[in-house]
XYZ file of C-alpha atoms in Angstrom:
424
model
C 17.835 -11.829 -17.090
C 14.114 -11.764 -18.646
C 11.781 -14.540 -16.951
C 8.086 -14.823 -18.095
C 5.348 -15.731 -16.043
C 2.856 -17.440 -18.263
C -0.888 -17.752 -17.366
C -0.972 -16.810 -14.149
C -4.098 -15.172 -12.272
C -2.617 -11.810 -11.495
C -4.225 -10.575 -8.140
C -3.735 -6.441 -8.207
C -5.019 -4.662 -5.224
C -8.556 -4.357 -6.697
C -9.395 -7.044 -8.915
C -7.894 -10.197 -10.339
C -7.027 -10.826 -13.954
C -5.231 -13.218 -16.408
C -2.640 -11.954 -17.557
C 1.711 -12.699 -18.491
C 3.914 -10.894 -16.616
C 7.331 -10.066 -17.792
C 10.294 -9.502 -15.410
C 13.382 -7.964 -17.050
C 16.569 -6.524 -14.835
C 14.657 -6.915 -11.018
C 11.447 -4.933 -12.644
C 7.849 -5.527 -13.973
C 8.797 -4.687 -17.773
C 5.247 -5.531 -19.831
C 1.843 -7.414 -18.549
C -0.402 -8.319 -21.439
C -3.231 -10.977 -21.948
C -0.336 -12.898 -24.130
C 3.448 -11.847 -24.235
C 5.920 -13.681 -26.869
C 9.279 -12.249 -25.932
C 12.584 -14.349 -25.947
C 13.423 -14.861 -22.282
C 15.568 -16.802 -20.640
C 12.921 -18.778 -18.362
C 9.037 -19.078 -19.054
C 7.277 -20.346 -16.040
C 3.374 -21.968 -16.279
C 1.498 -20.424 -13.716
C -1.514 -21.469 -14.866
C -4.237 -22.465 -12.167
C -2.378 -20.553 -9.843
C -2.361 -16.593 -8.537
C 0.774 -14.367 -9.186
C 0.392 -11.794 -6.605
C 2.865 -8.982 -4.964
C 4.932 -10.201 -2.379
C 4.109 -9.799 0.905
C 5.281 -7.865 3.348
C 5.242 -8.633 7.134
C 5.706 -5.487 9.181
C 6.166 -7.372 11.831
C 8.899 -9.893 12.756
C 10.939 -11.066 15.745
C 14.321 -12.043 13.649
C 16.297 -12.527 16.984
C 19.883 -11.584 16.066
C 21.803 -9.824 17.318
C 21.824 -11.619 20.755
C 19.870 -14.341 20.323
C 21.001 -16.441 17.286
C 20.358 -19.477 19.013
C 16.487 -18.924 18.274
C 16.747 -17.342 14.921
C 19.397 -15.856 12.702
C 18.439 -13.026 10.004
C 19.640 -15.750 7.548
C 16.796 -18.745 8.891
C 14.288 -16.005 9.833
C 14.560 -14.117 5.599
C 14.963 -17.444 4.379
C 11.280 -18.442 6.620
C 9.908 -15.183 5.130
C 10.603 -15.767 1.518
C 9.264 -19.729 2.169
C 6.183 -18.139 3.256
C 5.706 -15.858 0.347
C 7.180 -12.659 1.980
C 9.541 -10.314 0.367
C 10.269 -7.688 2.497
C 10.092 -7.856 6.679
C 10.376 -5.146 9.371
C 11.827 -6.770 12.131
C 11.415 -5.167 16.238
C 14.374 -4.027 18.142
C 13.775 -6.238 20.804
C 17.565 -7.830 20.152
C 20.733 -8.251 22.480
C 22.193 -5.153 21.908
C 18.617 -3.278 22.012
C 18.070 -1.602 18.053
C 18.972 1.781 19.538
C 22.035 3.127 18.016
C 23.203 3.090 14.074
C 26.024 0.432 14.979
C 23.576 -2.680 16.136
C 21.140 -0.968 13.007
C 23.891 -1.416 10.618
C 24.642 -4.676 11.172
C 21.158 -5.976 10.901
C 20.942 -4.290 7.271
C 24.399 -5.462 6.299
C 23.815 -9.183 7.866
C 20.376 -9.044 5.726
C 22.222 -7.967 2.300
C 24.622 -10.914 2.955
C 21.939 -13.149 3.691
C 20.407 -12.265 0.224
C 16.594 -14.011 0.712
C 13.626 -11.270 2.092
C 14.598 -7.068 2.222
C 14.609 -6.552 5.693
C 13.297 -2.901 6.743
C 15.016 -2.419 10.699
C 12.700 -1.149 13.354
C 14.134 0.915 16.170
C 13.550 1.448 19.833
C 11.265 4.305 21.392
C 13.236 4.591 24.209
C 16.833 3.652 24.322
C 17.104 0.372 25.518
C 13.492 -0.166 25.684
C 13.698 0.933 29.364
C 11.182 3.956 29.103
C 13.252 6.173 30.554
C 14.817 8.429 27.585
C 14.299 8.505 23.839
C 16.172 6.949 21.337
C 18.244 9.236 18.862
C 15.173 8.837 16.541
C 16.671 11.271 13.818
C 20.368 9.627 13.454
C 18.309 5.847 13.466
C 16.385 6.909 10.966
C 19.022 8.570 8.661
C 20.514 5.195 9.245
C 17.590 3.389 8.125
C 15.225 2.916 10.346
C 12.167 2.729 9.149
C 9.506 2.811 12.176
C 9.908 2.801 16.280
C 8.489 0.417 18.672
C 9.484 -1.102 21.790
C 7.846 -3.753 21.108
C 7.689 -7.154 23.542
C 6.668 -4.610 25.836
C 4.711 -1.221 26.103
C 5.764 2.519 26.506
C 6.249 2.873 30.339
C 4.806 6.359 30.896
C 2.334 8.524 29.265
C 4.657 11.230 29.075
C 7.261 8.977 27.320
C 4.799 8.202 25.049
C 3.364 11.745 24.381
C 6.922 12.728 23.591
C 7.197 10.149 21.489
C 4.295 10.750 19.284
C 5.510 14.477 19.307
C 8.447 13.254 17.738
C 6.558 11.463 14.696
C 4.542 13.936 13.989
C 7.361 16.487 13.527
C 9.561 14.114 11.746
C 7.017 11.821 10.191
C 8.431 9.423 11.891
C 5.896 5.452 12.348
C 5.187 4.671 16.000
C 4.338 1.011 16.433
C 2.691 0.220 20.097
C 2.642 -2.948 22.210
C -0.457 -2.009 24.075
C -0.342 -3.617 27.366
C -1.192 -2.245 30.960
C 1.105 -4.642 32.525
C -0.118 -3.881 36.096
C -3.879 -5.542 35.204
C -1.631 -8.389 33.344
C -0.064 -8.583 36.954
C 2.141 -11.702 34.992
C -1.279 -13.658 33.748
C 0.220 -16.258 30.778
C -2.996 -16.963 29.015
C -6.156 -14.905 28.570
C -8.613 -14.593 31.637
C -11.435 -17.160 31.565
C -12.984 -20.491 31.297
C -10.232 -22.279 29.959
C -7.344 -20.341 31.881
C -9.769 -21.647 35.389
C -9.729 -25.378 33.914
C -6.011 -25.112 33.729
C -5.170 -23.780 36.564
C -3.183 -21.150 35.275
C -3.071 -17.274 36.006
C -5.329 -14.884 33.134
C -4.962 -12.064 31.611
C -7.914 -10.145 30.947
C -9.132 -8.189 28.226
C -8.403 -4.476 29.748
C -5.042 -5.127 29.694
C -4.644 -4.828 25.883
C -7.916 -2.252 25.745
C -6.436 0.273 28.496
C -2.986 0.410 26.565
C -4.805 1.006 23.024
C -6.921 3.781 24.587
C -3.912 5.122 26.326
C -1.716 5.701 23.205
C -5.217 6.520 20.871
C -6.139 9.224 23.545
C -2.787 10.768 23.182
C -2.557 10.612 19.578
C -5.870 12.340 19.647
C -4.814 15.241 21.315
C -1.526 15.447 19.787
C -2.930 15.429 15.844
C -0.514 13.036 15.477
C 0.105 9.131 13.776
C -0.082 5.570 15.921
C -0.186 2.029 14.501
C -1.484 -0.637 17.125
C 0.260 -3.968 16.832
C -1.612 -7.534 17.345
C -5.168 -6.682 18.283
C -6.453 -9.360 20.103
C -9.355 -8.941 21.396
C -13.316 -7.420 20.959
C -12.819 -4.019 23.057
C -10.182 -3.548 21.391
C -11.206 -3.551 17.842
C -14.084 -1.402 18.965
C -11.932 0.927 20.347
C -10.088 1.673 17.582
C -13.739 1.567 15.031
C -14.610 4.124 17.098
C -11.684 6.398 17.155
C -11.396 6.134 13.113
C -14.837 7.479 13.155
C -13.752 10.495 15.437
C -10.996 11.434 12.676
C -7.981 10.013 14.836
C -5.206 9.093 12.616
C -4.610 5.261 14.045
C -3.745 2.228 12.200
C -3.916 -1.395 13.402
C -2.723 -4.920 12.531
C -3.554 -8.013 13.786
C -2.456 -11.524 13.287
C -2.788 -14.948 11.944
C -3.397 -16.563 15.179
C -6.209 -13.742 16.312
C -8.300 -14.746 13.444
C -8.002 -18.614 13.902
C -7.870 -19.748 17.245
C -9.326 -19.204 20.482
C -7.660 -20.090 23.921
C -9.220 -23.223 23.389
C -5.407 -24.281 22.272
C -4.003 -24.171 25.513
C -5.533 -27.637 26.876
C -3.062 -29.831 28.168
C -0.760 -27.385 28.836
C -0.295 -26.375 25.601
C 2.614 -23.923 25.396
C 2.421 -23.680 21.816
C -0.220 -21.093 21.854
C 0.926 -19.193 24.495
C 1.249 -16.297 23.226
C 0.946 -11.969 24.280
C -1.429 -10.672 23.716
C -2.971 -13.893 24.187
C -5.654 -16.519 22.302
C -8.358 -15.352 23.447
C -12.197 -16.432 22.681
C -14.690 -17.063 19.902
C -16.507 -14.204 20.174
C -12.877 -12.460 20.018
C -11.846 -14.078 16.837
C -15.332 -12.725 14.769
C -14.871 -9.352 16.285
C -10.957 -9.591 14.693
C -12.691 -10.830 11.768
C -15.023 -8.090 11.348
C -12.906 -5.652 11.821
C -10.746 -6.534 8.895
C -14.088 -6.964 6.479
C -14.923 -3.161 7.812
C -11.872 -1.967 7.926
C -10.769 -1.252 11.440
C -7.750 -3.157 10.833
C -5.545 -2.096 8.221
C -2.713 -5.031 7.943
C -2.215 -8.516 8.538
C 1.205 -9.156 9.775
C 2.068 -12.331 11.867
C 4.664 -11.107 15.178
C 6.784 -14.123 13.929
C 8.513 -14.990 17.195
C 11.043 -18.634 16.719
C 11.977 -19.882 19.906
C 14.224 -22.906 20.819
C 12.641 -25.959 21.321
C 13.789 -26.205 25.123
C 12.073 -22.659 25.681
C 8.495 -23.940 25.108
C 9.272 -27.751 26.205
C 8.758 -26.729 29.926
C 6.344 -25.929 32.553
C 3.328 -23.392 31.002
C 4.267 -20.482 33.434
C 7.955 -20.516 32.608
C 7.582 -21.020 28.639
C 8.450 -18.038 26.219
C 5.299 -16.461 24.892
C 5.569 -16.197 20.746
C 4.804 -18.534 17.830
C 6.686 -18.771 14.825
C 4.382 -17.763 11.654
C 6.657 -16.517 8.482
C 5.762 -20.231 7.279
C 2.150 -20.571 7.467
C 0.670 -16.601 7.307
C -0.711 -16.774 4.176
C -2.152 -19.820 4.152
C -4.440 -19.794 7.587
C -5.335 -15.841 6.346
C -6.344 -17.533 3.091
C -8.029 -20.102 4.651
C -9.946 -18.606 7.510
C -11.019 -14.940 5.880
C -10.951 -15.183 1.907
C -12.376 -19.373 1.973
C -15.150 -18.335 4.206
C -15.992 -14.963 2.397
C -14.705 -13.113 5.065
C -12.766 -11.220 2.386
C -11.642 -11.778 -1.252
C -8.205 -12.132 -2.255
C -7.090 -8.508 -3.550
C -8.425 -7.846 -0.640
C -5.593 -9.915 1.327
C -3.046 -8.537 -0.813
C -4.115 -5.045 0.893
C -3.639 -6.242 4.008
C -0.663 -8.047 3.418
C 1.417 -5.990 0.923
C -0.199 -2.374 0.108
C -1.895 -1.467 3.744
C 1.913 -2.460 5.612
C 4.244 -0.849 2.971
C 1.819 2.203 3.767
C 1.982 2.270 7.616
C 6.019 2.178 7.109
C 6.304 4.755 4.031
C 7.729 1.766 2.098
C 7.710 1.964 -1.691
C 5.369 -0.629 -2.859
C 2.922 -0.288 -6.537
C 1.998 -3.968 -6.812
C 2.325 -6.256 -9.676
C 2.711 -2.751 -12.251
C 5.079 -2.100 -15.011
C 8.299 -0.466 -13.855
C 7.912 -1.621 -10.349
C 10.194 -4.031 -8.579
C 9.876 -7.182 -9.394
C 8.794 -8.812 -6.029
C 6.272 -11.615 -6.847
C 4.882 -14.234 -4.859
C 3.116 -17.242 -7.257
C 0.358 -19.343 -4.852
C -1.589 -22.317 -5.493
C -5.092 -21.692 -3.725
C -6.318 -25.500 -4.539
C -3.863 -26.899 -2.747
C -4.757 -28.315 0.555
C -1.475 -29.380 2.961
C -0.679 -30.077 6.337
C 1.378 -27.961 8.741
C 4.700 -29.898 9.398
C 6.677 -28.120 11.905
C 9.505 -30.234 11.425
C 10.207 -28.949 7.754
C 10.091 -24.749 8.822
C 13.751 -23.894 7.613
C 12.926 -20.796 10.688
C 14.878 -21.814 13.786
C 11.264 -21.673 15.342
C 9.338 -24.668 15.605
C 6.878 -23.748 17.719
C 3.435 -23.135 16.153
C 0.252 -24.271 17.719
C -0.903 -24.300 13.695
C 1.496 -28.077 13.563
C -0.605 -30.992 11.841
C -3.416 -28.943 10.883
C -5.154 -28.845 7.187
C -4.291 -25.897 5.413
C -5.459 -24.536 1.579
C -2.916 -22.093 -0.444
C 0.630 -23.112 -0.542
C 3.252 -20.484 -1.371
C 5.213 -22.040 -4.844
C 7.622 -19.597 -6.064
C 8.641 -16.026 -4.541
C 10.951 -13.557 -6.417
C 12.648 -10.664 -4.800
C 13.628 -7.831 -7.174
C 13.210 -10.617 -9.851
C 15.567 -12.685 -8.465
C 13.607 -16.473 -7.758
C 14.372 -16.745 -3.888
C 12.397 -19.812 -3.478
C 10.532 -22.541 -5.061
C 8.211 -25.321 -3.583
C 9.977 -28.662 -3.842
C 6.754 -30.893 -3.465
């Protein structure tokens, strides 16, 4: 199968150029300013930006255990919608990713599936309890591809020293859910003026800032490799500025929501944007912001988290925390960091292809001859609303639902294969 994509703005990971790429057997064959070959499909790109799919190194897909909120099938086929081609989804399942049986069946359910690769993430500590380490060795011959037990953080220093010990024998990615849960002492929304107008309990900054320093500190001292999930807030971004100017060897990702919206969401008992760590405030958001222009934060990924609809359609203190965001990652990035010249757009393919596949040792050149074909084609012009109602995720619940949008996701191919394609 030999598909041409005609001229197409081809975003590469330093600069953007028109050019025709050729896909031939799941690989980037030729890319030239004109290319004439017989193929079997020629698609116009023109006016729009072919760049390398995405890849979102962090995902909630929910199964096994909970299939009534997602299933690997919905959750891939969400990813590919949204322009992703490969996910790394968290172990936080029903049985716990801590053994190669429950990891097997997440890679085999993901091959039958067919839509987005799916790269399994295993538990620290078996059964996410913090009491004893997972068999990281035999998960990762089984293919694993990074550790976390994420939805909640480490218990113990010493659990988490061990761990880090671990990865930097074995080489092994440690992912941490920074949270001192004792100063969350079970806040549901960040700690301040809207959380008081509410009524409802906070959680405040040093709860996210005291877990980051925790796990940098022993990383530090260890020589060894962390990557800290969802950054939230201002202390913590500085935090982790500081410690990559000290030489420690951290990496960080934030999300969609962090560089959006501000607790300012949760009004009327809003459980849509409940979220953990949560939306926090203005001053939070351009600190997020900043640190991606300078660097601090290394990858964009979006903690995609479906719920059912019954699970947020209840009282604020009782609602899940989590917002589903496969569907609309790409376009509130584009729209609220490369639109306001936060960033340019190779620039977003770093943080959203190259910087991830990096953190997790994944294989991943770009849009390059002789690499795998996985291509996402985007139309930056386009402005859309956020319908809810048409995510093919089991998730609903995004506090992003009827707003204005620009850069829809039209086509995504997965090892050349065409996984998706806009229908309006």
């Amino acid at each position: 199968m030999k598909t041409l994509i005609k001229n197409g703005n081809v975003v590469y990971f330093d600069k953007v150029e028109k050019a025709d790429v050729l896909i031939e057997d799941g690989l980037v064959s030729k890319i030239d300013d004109s290319i004439k070959d017989d193929v079997d499909e020629v698609i116009d790109a023109s006016n729009r930006c072919v760049m390398a799919g995405f890849v979102d190194m962090h995902v909630h897909l929910r199964e096994p255990g909970f299939e009534y909120k997602e299933t690997i099938e919905s959750g891939t086929k969400a990813a590919v919608k949204g322009g992703f081609t490969a996910v790394a989804c968290m172990p936080n399942t029903k049985p716990v990713l801590d053994n190669k049986f429950a990891l097997r069946y997440v890679i085999d359910k993901a091959n039958e599936a067919g839509f987005a690769k799916v790269y399994p993430i295993c538990s620290i500590t078996k059964g996410e309890e913090g009491e004893l380490l997972s068999d990281m060795l035999t998960l990762r011959d089984n293919g694993a591809v990074a550790f976390s037990d994420d939805g909640k953080p480490v218990k113990t220093s010493q659990m988490m020293r061990l761990a880090l010990e671990y990865s930097k024998a074995y080489d092994l990615p440690i992912l941490c859910h920074c949270e001192d849960v004792e100063l969350a002492n079970g806040g549901v929304v960040h700690e301040g003026y809207n959380a008081t107008v509410q009524g409802l309990k906070g959680i405040n900054r040093a709860s996210e800032e005291v877990g980051i320093a925790r796990e940098i500190i022993i990383a530090a001292n260890l020589g060894a490799k962390v990557h800290i999930c969802h950054v939230s807030s201002k202390g913590s971004v500085d935090i982790i500025r500081e410690a990559k100017k000290k030489g420690v060897k951290v990496t960080a990702e934030t999300c969609p929501h962090y560089i959006s919206l501000t607790d300012e969401y949760i009004a009327n008992f809003n459980t849509l944007a409940k979220v953990n760590p949560p939306l926090r405030e203005w001053e939070d958001v351009v600190a997020v912001q900043k640190g991606i222009a300078d660097g601090t934060i290394d990858c964009l990924a979006t903690d995609h988290a479906p719920h059912a609809h019954w699970e947020k359609e209840c009282q604020f203190d009782t609602a899940a925390f989590g917002i589903s965001g496969l569907e609309t990652a790409f376009a509130v990035n584009y729209t609220h960091l490369v639109k306001k010249g936060i960033i340019d757009l190779p620039k977003l393919s770093v943080l959203m292809t190259k910087n991830p596949c990096e953190v997790l040792k994944i294989a991943n050149g770009g849009i390059a001859v002789g690499e795998k074909a996985d291509i996402t084609i985007v139309d930056l012009n386009k402005k859309f609303t956020v319908k809810s109602s048409t995510f093919v995720s089991g998730g609903k619940n995004t506090p992003f639902d009827g707003m204005e949008l620009y850069g829809t996701v039209d086509m995504t191919f997965v090892d050349g294969t065409k996984c998706y394609v806009r229908d309006n």
